[in-house]
């Protein structure tokens, strides 16, 4: 009798163990590498570029917040990366920050990825896991000191308006404005190759990799045109900040073919 | 055979346990035996629903005590002295009397008057300009502001980790090791959401308990409804909007108010309509503490309002004159009513006292 009881207990124990393990069954790793670019060339801090308004600019600092990563499986189901671990500062000046390592992603075929640009202000901070992101954001200078809010992008440098040769600083900080204006954007990029019809696969115990381009030129020249002559110090700017957020929402892409 | 089975069972349970971090699992078990009962956060019957999502951060005895210790600890500031409780003193409904605007580290002076802390679980946004949209993130502002506590959250965490007591207190409050910013802010919130002030004479009157208003108090209450309650509405005397009440611009501070949060010129010099709970003892008044007494506040509303582009239209009379029309007798009655909002139970509640 005792023996049967023990066997039953053992079975229960074994089953409950197995249940625990299903959460990280066949885990693989996905490395996302963000490559900041100006048009078709990779960005170099300090290089000179020209926007469509004919203004010359060079970039001294480029940082932005990526959050809330969700992967879409080939069958359409979603894999939500744990929210508490899903906040990252991408800093052009820090090569280590350009690659995000997503651990314990279930192996399989995936078709697309959605991520947040900035911090979703509609989510309750505890639920969204942002409270533990505060020290990281603070160290990167991505908190507004007078507010409990985040700078989603910190984009600074100098610009010149030809034929003048002198340069003036520009400063673009876009975030949400309290509960008044939400500049958070969700962005979806494809994974894999639609043209060749190949799947993007994350294999068990394997590090899969995906490059994501961010074309920073589109901050000025996306669906909206932003001229530095008109606005070179964009911080809590209720007119230009949402225009830039919209430009950024279409500035991310993945390599084709 | 039986012995073997027993061993197998033990191995199975151990192997399950090792899914978690090895020794943390054992400590979790010890900590789960530590008593940490939930505290009773209940909404007074005359109050609106709470805006704070209690289910996300239910106050516990240990979490509350930890939040209280943090609230009164100068470690949260760069100079080790200016704690939250430095400017938020319980006797004055967690405001400061001798300072007109708040004093911070290095003798620096802020441009705003410390707001009272009570009934925070019922507020939509925080600070005079609504720069914090959640209570859990509000402390970032005073902790990091140069003229307040001038510290970084990372440094605060390091100081707490190096402290002989905090690691244990955090573990006891949350059931596992670790001092994180989430736990820091959750603890402060647990302390602050419990600060419910709902036992003033006015509350008892609202709830139909055995109190009677004097003639002045009752007349004041009726006057308040017609003269003040369009902004100071509801049980908490605030519609939680931002308005320009016609204070002359102080060039020392040149404070643009809510415009700093929204960037909108239409929000220039607007500040949150404050709750009037415990107003008798939260002087000095206004966002910059420029008015010392309730009499002077009412005199300002009748005779001191200045015009500007964003002045609230409620202060413009049909004939174009500015200010509210209130007689001296009515002012006395209004003040009598305002004093019924004082909650001495709250001011003396030992749960919130530093010592």
Coordinates of C-alpha atoms in Angstrom, one line a residue:
Chain A
X1 CA 0.0 0.0 0.0
X2 CA 2.8 2.3 1.0
X3 CA 4.6 1.5 -2.1
X4 CA 1.6 2.3 -4.3
X5 CA 1.3 5.6 -2.5
X6 CA 4.9 6.4 -3.1
X7 CA 4.7 5.4 -6.8
X8 CA 1.8 7.7 -7.1
X9 CA 3.7 10.5 -5.4
X10 CA 6.6 9.9 -7.7
X11 CA 4.4 10.0 -10.8
X12 CA 2.9 13.3 -9.6
X13 CA 6.4 14.7 -8.9
X14 CA 7.6 13.6 -12.3
X15 CA 4.6 15.1 -14.0
X16 CA 4.9 18.4 -12.2
X17 CA 8.6 18.6 -13.1
X18 CA 7.7 18.0 -16.7
X19 CA 5.2 20.8 -16.6
X20 CA 7.7 23.2 -15.3
X21 CA 10.1 22.4 -18.1
X22 CA 7.6 23.0 -21.0
X23 CA 8.0 26.7 -20.5
X24 CA 11.5 26.5 -21.8
X25 CA 11.2 23.5 -24.1
X26 CA 13.7 23.4 -27.0
X27 CA 15.1 26.9 -26.1
X28 CA 17.1 28.8 -28.7
X29 CA 18.6 32.2 -28.6
X30 CA 17.9 35.1 -30.9
X31 CA 20.5 37.9 -31.3
X32 CA 19.1 41.1 -32.7
X33 CA 21.7 43.5 -34.1
X34 CA 20.7 47.0 -34.6
X35 CA 22.7 48.7 -37.4
X36 CA 22.1 52.5 -37.5
X37 CA 22.4 53.9 -40.9
X38 CA 22.0 57.1 -42.9
X39 CA 20.2 56.1 -46.1
X40 CA 22.1 53.1 -47.4
X41 CA 25.4 53.6 -45.6
X42 CA 26.1 52.7 -42.0
X43 CA 26.2 55.6 -39.7
X44 CA 29.5 57.0 -38.4
X45 CA 29.3 59.5 -35.5
X46 CA 30.9 62.8 -36.6
X47 CA 30.5 62.2 -40.4
X48 CA 28.7 64.8 -42.4
X49 CA 25.4 64.1 -44.0
X50 CA 22.8 66.1 -45.8
X51 CA 19.0 66.0 -45.4
X52 CA 16.4 66.7 -48.1
X53 CA 16.0 70.3 -46.8
X54 CA 19.7 70.7 -47.9
X55 CA 20.9 71.0 -44.4
X56 CA 24.3 69.5 -43.5
X57 CA 24.4 67.6 -40.2
X58 CA 26.7 65.4 -38.2
X59 CA 25.6 63.2 -35.3
X60 CA 27.3 63.2 -31.9
X61 CA 24.9 61.1 -30.0
X62 CA 22.2 58.6 -30.9
X63 CA 20.4 56.5 -28.3
X64 CA 16.9 55.0 -28.3
X65 CA 14.8 52.6 -26.3
X66 CA 13.5 49.4 -27.8
X67 CA 10.9 47.5 -25.8
X68 CA 8.1 44.9 -25.7
X69 CA 9.4 42.4 -28.1
X70 CA 7.0 39.9 -29.5
X71 CA 7.7 37.3 -32.1
X72 CA 5.1 35.8 -34.5
X73 CA 5.4 32.1 -35.3
X74 CA 4.8 30.7 -38.7
X75 CA 1.4 29.4 -37.5
X76 CA 0.4 32.9 -36.4
X77 CA 0.8 32.4 -32.7
X78 CA 2.8 34.9 -30.6
X79 CA 5.8 34.5 -28.4
X80 CA 5.9 37.5 -26.0
X81 CA 9.3 38.1 -24.5
X82 CA 9.0 38.5 -20.7
X83 CA 8.1 42.2 -20.3
X84 CA 10.4 42.7 -17.3
X85 CA 13.4 41.8 -19.5
X86 CA 12.2 43.5 -22.6
X87 CA 13.6 47.0 -22.3
X88 CA 16.8 48.0 -24.0
X89 CA 18.8 51.1 -24.7
X90 CA 20.5 51.1 -28.1
X91 CA 23.5 53.4 -28.0
X92 CA 25.5 54.0 -31.3
X93 CA 28.6 54.8 -29.2
X94 CA 28.5 51.5 -27.4
X95 CA 29.0 48.5 -29.7
X96 CA 27.8 46.1 -26.9
X97 CA 24.5 47.8 -26.8
X98 CA 23.8 47.2 -30.5
X99 CA 23.1 43.5 -30.1
X100 CA 20.2 42.4 -27.9
X101 CA 20.3 38.8 -26.9
X102 CA 16.9 37.2 -26.4
X103 CA 17.3 34.0 -24.5
X104 CA 15.0 31.0 -24.1
X105 CA 13.1 31.5 -27.3
X106 CA 11.2 28.4 -28.2
X107 CA 12.7 26.7 -31.3
X108 CA 10.7 26.9 -34.5
X109 CA 9.9 28.9 -37.6
X110 CA 9.0 32.6 -37.2
X111 CA 7.7 35.1 -39.7
X112 CA 7.9 38.5 -38.0
X113 CA 8.8 40.5 -35.0
X114 CA 7.1 43.5 -33.3
X115 CA 8.8 45.8 -30.9
X116 CA 8.1 49.1 -29.2
X117 CA 9.9 52.3 -29.8
X118 CA 10.1 53.9 -26.4
X119 CA 8.1 53.0 -23.4
X120 CA 4.4 52.2 -23.6
X121 CA 2.8 54.9 -21.3
X122 CA -0.6 53.2 -21.2
X123 CA 0.8 50.2 -19.3
X124 CA 0.8 50.2 -15.6
X125 CA 4.5 50.4 -14.6
X126 CA 4.6 47.3 -12.5
X127 CA 2.7 45.2 -15.1
X128 CA 4.9 46.4 -17.9
X129 CA 8.1 45.7 -16.0
X130 CA 9.5 49.2 -16.5
X131 CA 10.3 49.9 -12.9
X132 CA 13.5 47.8 -13.1
X133 CA 14.5 49.5 -16.3
X134 CA 14.8 52.9 -14.6
X135 CA 18.5 52.6 -13.5
X136 CA 19.5 51.6 -17.0
X137 CA 17.6 54.4 -18.6
X138 CA 18.9 56.8 -16.0
X139 CA 22.6 55.8 -16.6
X140 CA 22.0 56.3 -20.3
X141 CA 20.5 59.8 -19.7
X142 CA 17.2 58.6 -21.1
X143 CA 15.1 60.0 -18.2
X144 CA 13.7 63.5 -18.2
X145 CA 14.9 64.9 -14.9
X146 CA 11.9 67.1 -14.2
X147 CA 9.4 64.3 -15.1
X148 CA 8.9 60.6 -14.4
X149 CA 9.0 60.0 -18.2
X150 CA 11.5 58.6 -20.7
X151 CA 13.3 60.1 -23.6
X152 CA 12.5 57.5 -26.3
X153 CA 15.3 58.9 -28.5
X154 CA 18.2 61.1 -27.8
X155 CA 19.6 62.4 -31.1
X156 CA 22.1 65.2 -31.0
X157 CA 24.7 66.8 -33.2
X158 CA 25.5 69.9 -35.1
X159 CA 24.0 71.3 -38.4
X160 CA 24.9 73.8 -41.0
X161 CA 22.6 75.7 -43.4
X162 CA 24.5 76.4 -46.7
X163 CA 25.8 78.7 -47.9
X164 CA 26.5 79.5 -44.3
X165 CA 29.4 77.5 -42.9
X166 CA 29.0 78.0 -39.1
X167 CA 27.4 75.1 -37.3
X168 CA 24.8 75.1 -34.5
X169 CA 23.8 72.3 -32.2
X170 CA 20.6 70.4 -32.7
X171 CA 18.9 68.3 -30.0
X172 CA 16.0 66.0 -30.6
X173 CA 14.5 64.3 -27.6
X174 CA 11.2 62.6 -28.2
X175 CA 9.2 60.9 -25.5
X176 CA 5.6 60.9 -24.2
X177 CA 4.3 64.1 -22.6
X178 CA 2.8 62.9 -19.4
X179 CA -0.7 61.5 -20.1
X180 CA -1.2 64.2 -22.6
X181 CA 0.6 62.9 -25.7
X182 CA 1.7 59.4 -26.4
X183 CA 4.6 59.1 -28.8
X184 CA 5.2 55.4 -28.2
X185 CA 5.1 53.4 -31.5
X186 CA 4.9 49.7 -32.3
X187 CA 6.9 48.6 -35.2
X188 CA 6.7 45.2 -37.0
X189 CA 9.5 43.9 -39.2
X190 CA 9.5 40.6 -41.2
X191 CA 11.8 37.8 -40.3
X192 CA 13.1 35.4 -42.9
X193 CA 12.9 35.9 -46.7
X194 CA 9.5 36.2 -48.3
X195 CA 11.0 36.3 -51.8
X196 CA 13.0 33.1 -51.5
X197 CA 10.2 31.7 -49.4
X198 CA 12.6 30.5 -46.7
X199 CA 11.6 30.3 -43.1
X200 CA 13.4 32.2 -40.3
X201 CA 14.2 29.4 -37.9
X202 CA 15.4 29.5 -34.3
X203 CA 17.0 26.1 -33.6
X204 CA 17.3 24.4 -30.2
X205 CA 20.5 25.4 -28.5
X206 CA 21.4 27.6 -31.5
X207 CA 22.0 31.3 -31.7
X208 CA 19.9 32.7 -34.5
X209 CA 20.7 36.2 -35.7
X210 CA 18.7 39.0 -37.3
X211 CA 20.0 42.4 -38.4
X212 CA 17.7 45.4 -38.1
X213 CA 18.5 48.6 -39.8
X214 CA 17.5 52.0 -38.4
X215 CA 17.7 54.7 -41.0
X216 CA 18.3 57.8 -38.9
X217 CA 18.0 60.0 -41.9
X218 CA 14.3 59.3 -41.8
X219 CA 14.0 61.3 -38.6
X220 CA 14.2 64.3 -40.9
X221 CA 12.9 62.7 -44.1
X222 CA 10.1 60.2 -43.5
X223 CA 6.4 60.7 -44.1
X224 CA 7.0 64.1 -42.5
X225 CA 9.8 66.5 -43.4
X226 CA 11.6 68.0 -40.4
X227 CA 13.9 70.9 -41.1
X228 CA 16.5 71.9 -38.6
X229 CA 16.2 75.5 -39.6
X230 CA 12.6 75.4 -38.4
X231 CA 13.2 73.4 -35.2
X232 CA 16.6 72.4 -33.9
X233 CA 15.8 72.0 -30.3
X234 CA 13.0 69.5 -30.1
X235 CA 12.3 68.4 -26.5
X236 CA 8.8 68.5 -25.2
X237 CA 7.5 69.7 -28.6
X238 CA 3.8 68.8 -29.1
X239 CA 4.0 69.6 -32.8
X240 CA 7.3 68.1 -34.0
X241 CA 7.6 65.2 -31.5
X242 CA 4.7 63.2 -32.9
X243 CA 5.8 63.9 -36.5
X244 CA 9.2 62.5 -35.7
X245 CA 7.7 59.5 -33.9
X246 CA 5.7 58.8 -37.0
X247 CA 8.9 59.1 -39.2
X248 CA 10.7 56.7 -36.9
X249 CA 7.9 54.2 -37.0
X250 CA 8.8 53.5 -40.7
X251 CA 12.5 53.8 -40.4
X252 CA 13.3 50.3 -39.3
X253 CA 13.9 47.5 -41.8
X254 CA 15.6 44.2 -42.3
X255 CA 18.1 43.2 -45.0
X256 CA 16.3 42.1 -48.2
X257 CA 17.1 38.8 -50.0
Chain B
X1 CA 12.7 -1.2 -2.0
X2 CA 10.7 1.3 0.1
X3 CA 13.9 3.1 1.0
X4 CA 14.9 3.4 -2.7
X5 CA 11.5 4.9 -3.5
X6 CA 11.8 7.4 -0.7
X7 CA 15.2 8.4 -2.1
X8 CA 13.8 8.7 -5.6
X9 CA 11.0 10.9 -4.3
X10 CA 13.5 13.2 -2.5
X11 CA 15.7 13.4 -5.7
X12 CA 12.7 14.3 -7.8
X13 CA 11.6 17.1 -5.5
X14 CA 15.2 18.4 -5.2
X15 CA 15.6 18.3 -9.0
X16 CA 12.3 20.2 -9.3
X17 CA 13.6 22.8 -6.9
X18 CA 16.8 23.2 -8.8
X19 CA 14.9 24.7 -11.7
X20 CA 15.0 27.9 -9.6
X21 CA 18.2 29.5 -8.6
X22 CA 19.8 27.0 -6.3
X23 CA 20.0 28.6 -2.9
X24 CA 17.3 31.2 -3.5
X25 CA 14.8 28.3 -3.6
X26 CA 15.8 27.3 -0.1
X27 CA 15.6 30.9 1.2
X28 CA 12.2 31.4 -0.5
X29 CA 11.0 28.5 1.7
X30 CA 12.4 30.1 4.8
X31 CA 10.9 33.4 3.9
X32 CA 7.5 32.0 3.1
X33 CA 7.3 31.0 6.7
X34 CA 7.9 34.6 7.8
X35 CA 4.6 36.2 8.5
X36 CA 3.8 39.0 6.2
X37 CA 0.1 39.6 6.3
X38 CA -1.7 41.8 3.7
X39 CA -2.8 45.1 5.0
X40 CA -6.4 46.2 4.7
X41 CA -6.7 48.9 2.1
X42 CA -10.4 49.7 2.0
X43 CA -12.0 52.6 0.2
X44 CA -14.0 54.8 2.6
X45 CA -17.7 54.7 1.8
X46 CA -17.9 58.4 0.8
X47 CA -14.8 58.1 -1.5
X48 CA -14.6 57.5 -5.2
X49 CA -13.0 54.3 -6.5
X50 CA -9.2 54.2 -6.0
X51 CA -7.2 54.9 -9.2
X52 CA -4.2 52.9 -7.9
X53 CA -4.3 49.3 -9.0
X54 CA -4.0 47.6 -5.6
X55 CA -4.0 44.2 -7.2
X56 CA -0.6 44.9 -8.8
X57 CA 1.0 45.9 -5.5
X58 CA -1.1 44.8 -2.5
X59 CA 0.3 46.5 0.6
X60 CA 1.7 44.0 3.1
X61 CA 2.9 44.6 6.6
X62 CA 6.6 44.2 5.7
X63 CA 6.3 46.1 2.4
X64 CA 4.6 49.0 4.2
X65 CA 7.2 49.0 6.9
X66 CA 10.0 48.9 4.4
X67 CA 8.4 51.8 2.4
X68 CA 8.1 53.8 5.6
X69 CA 11.7 53.2 6.5
X70 CA 12.7 54.3 3.0
X71 CA 10.5 57.3 3.1
X72 CA 12.2 58.6 6.2
X73 CA 15.8 57.6 5.2
X74 CA 18.3 60.2 4.0
X75 CA 20.0 57.4 2.0
X76 CA 17.7 58.3 -0.8
X77 CA 19.4 61.6 -1.2
X78 CA 23.0 62.5 -2.2
X79 CA 23.8 64.2 1.1
X80 CA 22.4 61.4 3.2
X81 CA 20.0 63.8 5.0
X82 CA 17.2 65.0 2.8
X83 CA 14.7 62.2 3.0
X84 CA 11.2 62.3 1.6
X85 CA 10.0 63.0 5.1
X86 CA 12.3 66.0 5.3
X87 CA 9.8 68.1 3.3
X88 CA 6.7 65.9 4.0
X89 CA 6.0 66.2 7.7
X90 CA 3.1 64.3 9.1
X91 CA 2.0 67.0 11.6
X92 CA 1.3 69.2 8.6
X93 CA -0.4 66.5 6.5
X94 CA 3.1 65.7 5.0
X95 CA 3.9 69.3 3.9
X96 CA 6.5 71.7 5.2
X97 CA 5.7 74.9 7.1
X98 CA 8.8 77.0 7.5
X99 CA 9.9 76.6 3.9
X100 CA 7.9 78.4 1.3
X101 CA 9.3 76.4 -1.5
X102 CA 11.0 73.1 -0.9
X103 CA 14.6 72.9 0.3
X104 CA 16.9 70.3 -1.1
X105 CA 20.5 69.1 -0.7
X106 CA 23.3 71.6 -0.6
X107 CA 20.9 74.3 0.7
X108 CA 19.3 74.5 -2.8
X109 CA 15.8 75.8 -3.0
X110 CA 13.2 74.4 -5.4
X111 CA 10.6 76.5 -7.0
X112 CA 7.5 74.7 -5.7
X113 CA 5.8 74.1 -2.4
X114 CA 5.8 70.5 -1.1
X115 CA 2.3 69.1 -1.7
X116 CA 0.5 67.2 1.1
X117 CA 0.5 63.4 0.9
X118 CA -2.9 61.9 1.6
X119 CA -5.4 60.0 -0.5
X120 CA -2.8 59.4 -3.2
X121 CA -4.5 56.2 -4.2
X122 CA -7.3 58.3 -5.6
X123 CA -5.3 60.7 -7.8
X124 CA -4.9 60.3 -11.5
X125 CA -1.6 62.2 -11.8
X126 CA 1.0 63.5 -9.4
X127 CA 3.0 66.7 -8.7
X128 CA 1.8 70.3 -9.4
X129 CA 2.1 69.8 -13.1
X130 CA 1.2 66.2 -13.6
X131 CA 4.7 65.2 -14.6
X132 CA 4.2 61.7 -13.0
X133 CA 1.3 59.7 -14.4
X134 CA 1.7 56.8 -11.9
X135 CA 2.3 56.9 -8.1
X136 CA 5.0 54.2 -8.6
X137 CA 7.1 56.4 -10.7
X138 CA 6.6 59.7 -9.0
X139 CA 9.5 59.3 -6.5
X140 CA 11.9 59.4 -9.5
X141 CA 11.3 63.1 -9.7
X142 CA 12.3 64.2 -6.2
X143 CA 15.0 61.7 -5.9
X144 CA 16.8 62.8 -9.1
X145 CA 16.0 66.5 -9.1
X146 CA 19.1 68.5 -8.4
X147 CA 17.3 70.9 -6.1
X148 CA 15.6 68.2 -4.2
X149 CA 17.4 64.9 -3.4
X150 CA 19.9 65.1 -6.3
X151 CA 20.6 61.3 -6.3
X152 CA 20.6 58.6 -8.9
X153 CA 18.4 55.5 -8.6
X154 CA 21.4 53.3 -9.2
X155 CA 23.3 55.0 -6.3
X156 CA 20.2 54.6 -4.0
X157 CA 20.2 50.8 -4.8
X158 CA 23.9 50.5 -4.1
X159 CA 23.6 52.3 -0.8
X160 CA 20.7 50.0 0.2
X161 CA 22.6 46.9 -0.8
X162 CA 25.5 48.0 1.3
X163 CA 23.3 48.6 4.3
X164 CA 23.3 46.0 7.1
X165 CA 19.5 45.9 7.3
X166 CA 17.9 46.6 4.0
X167 CA 18.8 43.3 2.2
X168 CA 16.9 41.4 4.9
X169 CA 14.0 43.8 4.9
X170 CA 13.6 43.6 1.1
X171 CA 13.8 39.8 1.3
X172 CA 11.2 39.7 4.0
X173 CA 8.9 42.0 2.2
X174 CA 9.0 40.2 -1.2
X175 CA 9.8 36.6 -0.3
X176 CA 13.2 36.5 -2.1
X177 CA 16.5 38.1 -2.1
X178 CA 17.1 41.2 -4.1
X179 CA 17.0 45.0 -4.0
X180 CA 15.6 46.2 -7.2
X181 CA 14.2 49.6 -8.3
X182 CA 10.8 47.9 -8.8
X183 CA 10.8 46.8 -5.2
X184 CA 12.0 50.2 -4.0
X185 CA 9.2 52.0 -5.8
X186 CA 6.6 49.4 -4.8
X187 CA 7.5 49.8 -1.2
X188 CA 7.2 53.5 -1.3
X189 CA 3.8 53.2 -2.9
X190 CA 2.7 50.7 -0.3
X191 CA 3.5 53.2 2.4
X192 CA 1.8 56.1 0.5
X193 CA -1.4 54.4 -0.7
X194 CA -2.2 53.5 2.9
X195 CA -2.2 57.2 3.7
X196 CA -6.0 57.6 3.5
X197 CA -7.3 60.6 5.3
X198 CA -11.1 60.1 5.6
X199 CA -12.0 60.9 9.2
X200 CA -12.5 64.6 9.2
X201 CA -15.7 66.2 10.5
X202 CA -16.7 66.6 6.9
X203 CA -16.2 62.9 6.2
X204 CA -18.4 62.0 9.1
X205 CA -21.0 64.5 7.9
X206 CA -20.9 63.0 4.4
X207 CA -21.3 59.5 5.8
X208 CA -24.2 60.5 8.0
X209 CA -22.3 59.9 11.2
X210 CA -23.3 61.8 14.4
X211 CA -21.8 65.2 13.8
X212 CA -23.4 68.6 13.4
X213 CA -22.0 71.5 11.5
X214 CA -22.1 74.9 13.2
X215 CA -24.1 77.6 11.5
X216 CA -20.9 79.1 10.0
X217 CA -19.7 75.7 8.8
X218 CA -23.0 74.9 7.2
X219 CA -23.2 78.3 5.5
X220 CA -19.6 77.8 4.4
X221 CA -20.4 74.4 3.0
X222 CA -23.3 75.8 0.9
X223 CA -21.1 78.8 -0.3
X224 CA -18.3 76.4 -1.1
X225 CA -20.6 74.5 -3.5
X226 CA -21.4 77.7 -5.4
X227 CA -18.1 79.5 -5.2
X228 CA -15.4 76.9 -5.2
X229 CA -16.7 73.4 -6.2
X230 CA -16.6 73.9 -9.9
X231 CA -12.8 73.2 -9.6
X232 CA -12.6 71.8 -6.0
X233 CA -15.3 69.3 -6.8
X234 CA -16.3 66.0 -5.1
X235 CA -15.3 64.4 -1.8
X236 CA -11.6 65.2 -2.4
X237 CA -12.3 68.8 -3.5
X238 CA -10.5 68.5 -6.8
X239 CA -11.5 67.8 -10.3
X240 CA -7.8 66.9 -10.9
X241 CA -7.6 69.4 -13.8
X242 CA -4.9 72.0 -14.4
X243 CA -5.8 75.6 -14.3
X244 CA -4.4 79.1 -14.2
X245 CA -5.9 80.7 -11.1
X246 CA -4.6 84.2 -11.8
X247 CA -1.5 84.3 -9.6
X248 CA 0.8 87.0 -10.8
X249 CA 3.9 85.5 -12.4
X250 CA 6.8 85.4 -10.0
X251 CA 9.9 86.4 -12.0
X252 CA 12.2 84.6 -9.6
X253 CA 10.9 81.3 -10.7
X254 CA 9.2 82.1 -14.0
X255 CA 7.3 78.8 -13.5
X256 CA 5.4 77.8 -16.7
X257 CA 3.5 75.1 -14.9
X258 CA 2.0 72.3 -16.9
X259 CA 3.5 73.6 -20.1
X260 CA 6.7 71.9 -19.0
X261 CA 5.0 68.5 -19.3
X262 CA 2.9 69.0 -22.4
X263 CA 4.8 71.7 -24.3
X264 CA 1.5 73.4 -25.0
X265 CA 1.3 77.2 -24.7
X266 CA -2.3 76.7 -23.7
X267 CA -1.0 75.0 -20.5
X268 CA 1.2 77.9 -19.5
X269 CA 1.1 78.7 -15.8
X270 CA -1.5 76.1 -15.2
X271 CA -1.2 73.9 -12.0
X272 CA -3.1 71.0 -10.6
X273 CA -6.3 72.0 -8.7
X274 CA -5.2 70.7 -5.2
X275 CA -7.4 68.6 -2.9
X276 CA -8.4 70.7 0.1
X277 CA -8.1 67.9 2.6
X278 CA -6.4 69.1 5.7
X279 CA -6.1 72.6 4.1
X280 CA -6.0 74.3 7.6
X281 CA -2.6 72.9 8.3
X282 CA -1.0 72.7 4.9
X283 CA 0.1 76.3 4.7
X284 CA 1.7 78.1 3.0
X285 CA -0.6 77.9 0.0
X286 CA -0.4 77.8 -3.8
X287 CA 2.2 76.0 -6.0
X288 CA 5.0 78.2 -4.8
X289 CA 3.8 78.7 -1.2
X290 CA 3.4 82.5 -1.7
X291 CA 0.3 82.9 0.4
X292 CA 0.5 82.3 4.2
X293 CA -3.1 82.1 5.4
X294 CA -6.5 81.0 4.3
X295 CA -7.8 84.5 4.8
X296 CA -5.1 85.7 2.4
X297 CA -6.0 83.0 -0.1
X298 CA -9.6 84.2 -0.1
X299 CA -8.5 87.8 -0.4
X300 CA -6.4 86.8 -3.4
X301 CA -9.4 85.1 -5.1
X302 CA -11.6 88.3 -4.6
X303 CA -9.0 91.0 -5.2
X304 CA -5.6 89.6 -6.3
X305 CA -6.3 87.8 -9.6
X306 CA -4.3 89.1 -12.6
X307 CA -5.2 88.4 -16.2
X308 CA -3.2 86.4 -18.7
X309 CA -3.8 84.4 -21.8
X310 CA -4.5 81.2 -19.9
X311 CA -6.4 82.6 -17.0
X312 CA -9.3 80.3 -16.2
X313 CA -12.6 81.8 -17.5
X314 CA -14.3 81.0 -14.2
X315 CA -12.5 83.9 -12.7
X316 CA -13.8 86.4 -15.2
X317 CA -17.2 88.0 -14.2
X318 CA -19.9 88.8 -16.8
X319 CA -18.9 92.5 -16.5
X320 CA -15.3 91.6 -17.3
X321 CA -14.0 92.2 -13.8
X322 CA -11.7 89.6 -12.4
X323 CA -12.0 87.4 -9.3
X324 CA -14.7 85.8 -7.2
X325 CA -17.4 87.8 -5.4
X326 CA -17.3 86.8 -1.7
X327 CA -18.1 89.1 1.2
X328 CA -16.0 89.2 4.4
X329 CA -18.7 87.4 6.3
X330 CA -18.9 84.7 3.6
X331 CA -15.1 84.4 3.8
X332 CA -15.4 83.6 7.6
X333 CA -18.0 81.0 6.8
X334 CA -15.9 79.4 4.0
X335 CA -12.9 79.1 6.3
X336 CA -15.1 77.6 9.0
X337 CA -16.1 75.0 6.5
X338 CA -12.6 74.4 5.2
X339 CA -11.5 73.6 8.8
X340 CA -14.0 70.7 8.9
X341 CA -11.6 69.1 6.4
X342 CA -8.9 68.6 9.0
X343 CA -8.5 65.0 9.9
X344 CA -6.6 64.9 13.2
X345 CA -6.8 61.1 13.3
X346 CA -4.7 61.0 10.2
X347 CA -2.3 63.7 11.4
X348 CA -1.7 61.6 14.6
X349 CA -1.8 58.1 13.0
X350 CA 1.2 56.3 14.4
X351 CA 1.3 54.0 11.4
X352 CA 2.7 56.9 9.4
X353 CA 4.9 58.4 12.1
X354 CA 8.7 58.4 11.8
X355 CA 9.2 57.6 15.5

